[in-house]
Coordinates of C-alpha atoms in Angstrom, one line a residue:
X1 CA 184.4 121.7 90.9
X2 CA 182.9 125.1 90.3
X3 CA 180.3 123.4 87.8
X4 CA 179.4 121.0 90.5
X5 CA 178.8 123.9 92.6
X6 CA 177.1 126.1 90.7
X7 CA 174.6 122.7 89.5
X8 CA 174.1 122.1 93.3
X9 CA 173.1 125.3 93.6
X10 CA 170.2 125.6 91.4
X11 CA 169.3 122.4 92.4
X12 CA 168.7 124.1 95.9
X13 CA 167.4 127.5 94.8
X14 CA 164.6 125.0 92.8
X15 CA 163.7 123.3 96.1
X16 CA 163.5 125.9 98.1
X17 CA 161.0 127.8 95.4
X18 CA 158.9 124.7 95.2
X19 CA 159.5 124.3 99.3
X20 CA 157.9 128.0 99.3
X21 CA 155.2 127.8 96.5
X22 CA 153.6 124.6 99.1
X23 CA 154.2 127.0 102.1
X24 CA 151.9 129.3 100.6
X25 CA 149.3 126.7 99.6
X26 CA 149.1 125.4 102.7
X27 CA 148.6 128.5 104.5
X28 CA 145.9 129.0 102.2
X29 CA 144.5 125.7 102.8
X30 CA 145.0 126.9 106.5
X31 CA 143.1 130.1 106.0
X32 CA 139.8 128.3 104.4
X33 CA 139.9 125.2 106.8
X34 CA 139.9 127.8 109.5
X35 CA 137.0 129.9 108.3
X36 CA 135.1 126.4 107.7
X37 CA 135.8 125.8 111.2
X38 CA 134.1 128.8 112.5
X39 CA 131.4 128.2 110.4
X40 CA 130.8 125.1 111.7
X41 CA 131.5 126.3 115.2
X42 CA 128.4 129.1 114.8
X43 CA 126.5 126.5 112.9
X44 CA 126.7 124.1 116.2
X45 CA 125.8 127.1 118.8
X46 CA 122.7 128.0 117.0
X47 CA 121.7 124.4 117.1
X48 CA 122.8 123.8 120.4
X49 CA 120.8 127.1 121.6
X50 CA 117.4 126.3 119.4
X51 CA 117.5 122.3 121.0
X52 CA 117.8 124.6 124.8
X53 CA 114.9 127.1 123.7
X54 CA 113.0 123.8 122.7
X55 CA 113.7 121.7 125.8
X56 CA 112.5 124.9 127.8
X57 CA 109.4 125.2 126.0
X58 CA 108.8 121.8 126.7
X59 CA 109.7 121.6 130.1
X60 CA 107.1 124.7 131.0

Protein backbone atom coordinates (compact mmCIF):
# COMPACT_ATOMS: atom_id res chain seq x y z
CA UNK A 1 0.00 0.00 0.00
CA UNK A 2 2.64 2.40 0.97
CA UNK A 3 4.49 1.72 -2.51
CA UNK A 4 1.27 2.45 -4.23
CA UNK A 5 1.30 5.59 -2.41
CA UNK A 6 4.47 6.79 -2.61
CA UNK A 7 4.30 5.79 -6.94
CA UNK A 8 1.09 7.93 -6.91
CA UNK A 9 2.83 10.48 -5.53
CA UNK A 10 5.55 11.11 -7.92
CA UNK A 11 3.25 10.57 -10.51
CA UNK A 12 1.57 13.84 -9.17
CA UNK A 13 4.66 15.80 -8.14
CA UNK A 14 5.66 14.99 -12.26
CA UNK A 15 2.35 16.53 -13.39
CA UNK A 16 2.21 19.23 -11.49
CA UNK A 17 6.03 20.23 -12.64
CA UNK A 18 5.14 19.72 -16.23
CA UNK A 19 1.47 21.48 -15.25
CA UNK A 20 3.94 24.53 -14.09
CA UNK A 21 6.79 24.42 -16.79
CA UNK A 22 3.37 25.21 -19.49
CA UNK A 23 2.14 27.79 -16.96
CA UNK A 24 5.16 29.63 -17.42
CA UNK A 25 5.33 29.28 -21.25
CA UNK A 26 2.15 30.46 -21.71
CA UNK A 27 2.55 33.44 -19.72
CA UNK A 28 5.44 34.05 -21.78
CA UNK A 29 3.57 33.46 -24.85
CA UNK A 30 1.04 35.92 -23.02
CA UNK A 31 3.75 38.61 -22.47
CA UNK A 32 4.94 38.67 -26.41
CA UNK A 33 1.33 38.26 -27.88
CA UNK A 34 0.62 41.31 -25.71
CA UNK A 35 3.45 43.54 -26.75
CA UNK A 36 2.59 42.40 -30.49
CA UNK A 37 -0.70 43.69 -29.66
CA UNK A 38 0.35 47.16 -28.80
CA UNK A 39 2.37 47.24 -31.54
CA UNK A 40 -0.10 46.68 -33.78
CA UNK A 41 -2.49 48.89 -31.87
CA UNK A 42 0.20 52.12 -32.44
CA UNK A 43 0.80 50.76 -35.84
CA UNK A 44 -3.17 51.27 -36.67
CA UNK A 45 -3.37 54.89 -34.86
CA UNK A 46 -0.58 56.23 -37.00
CA UNK A 47 -2.34 55.00 -40.01
CA UNK A 48 -5.59 55.85 -38.96
CA UNK A 49 -4.23 59.63 -38.09
CA UNK A 50 -1.97 59.98 -41.55
CA UNK A 51 -5.45 58.67 -43.78
CA UNK A 52 -7.35 61.87 -41.36
CA UNK A 53 -4.29 64.35 -42.12
CA UNK A 54 -4.78 63.22 -45.82
CA UNK A 55 -8.58 63.48 -46.09
CA UNK A 56 -8.08 67.10 -44.57
CA UNK A 57 -5.69 68.06 -46.97
CA UNK A 58 -7.91 67.02 -49.52
CA UNK A 59 -10.98 68.35 -48.35
CA UNK A 60 -9.29 72.10 -48.12
Amino acid sequence: MKEQLEKRLQELKREYETGQKMLTNLESQKAELQQTLLRISGAIQVLEELVYAETAQVES
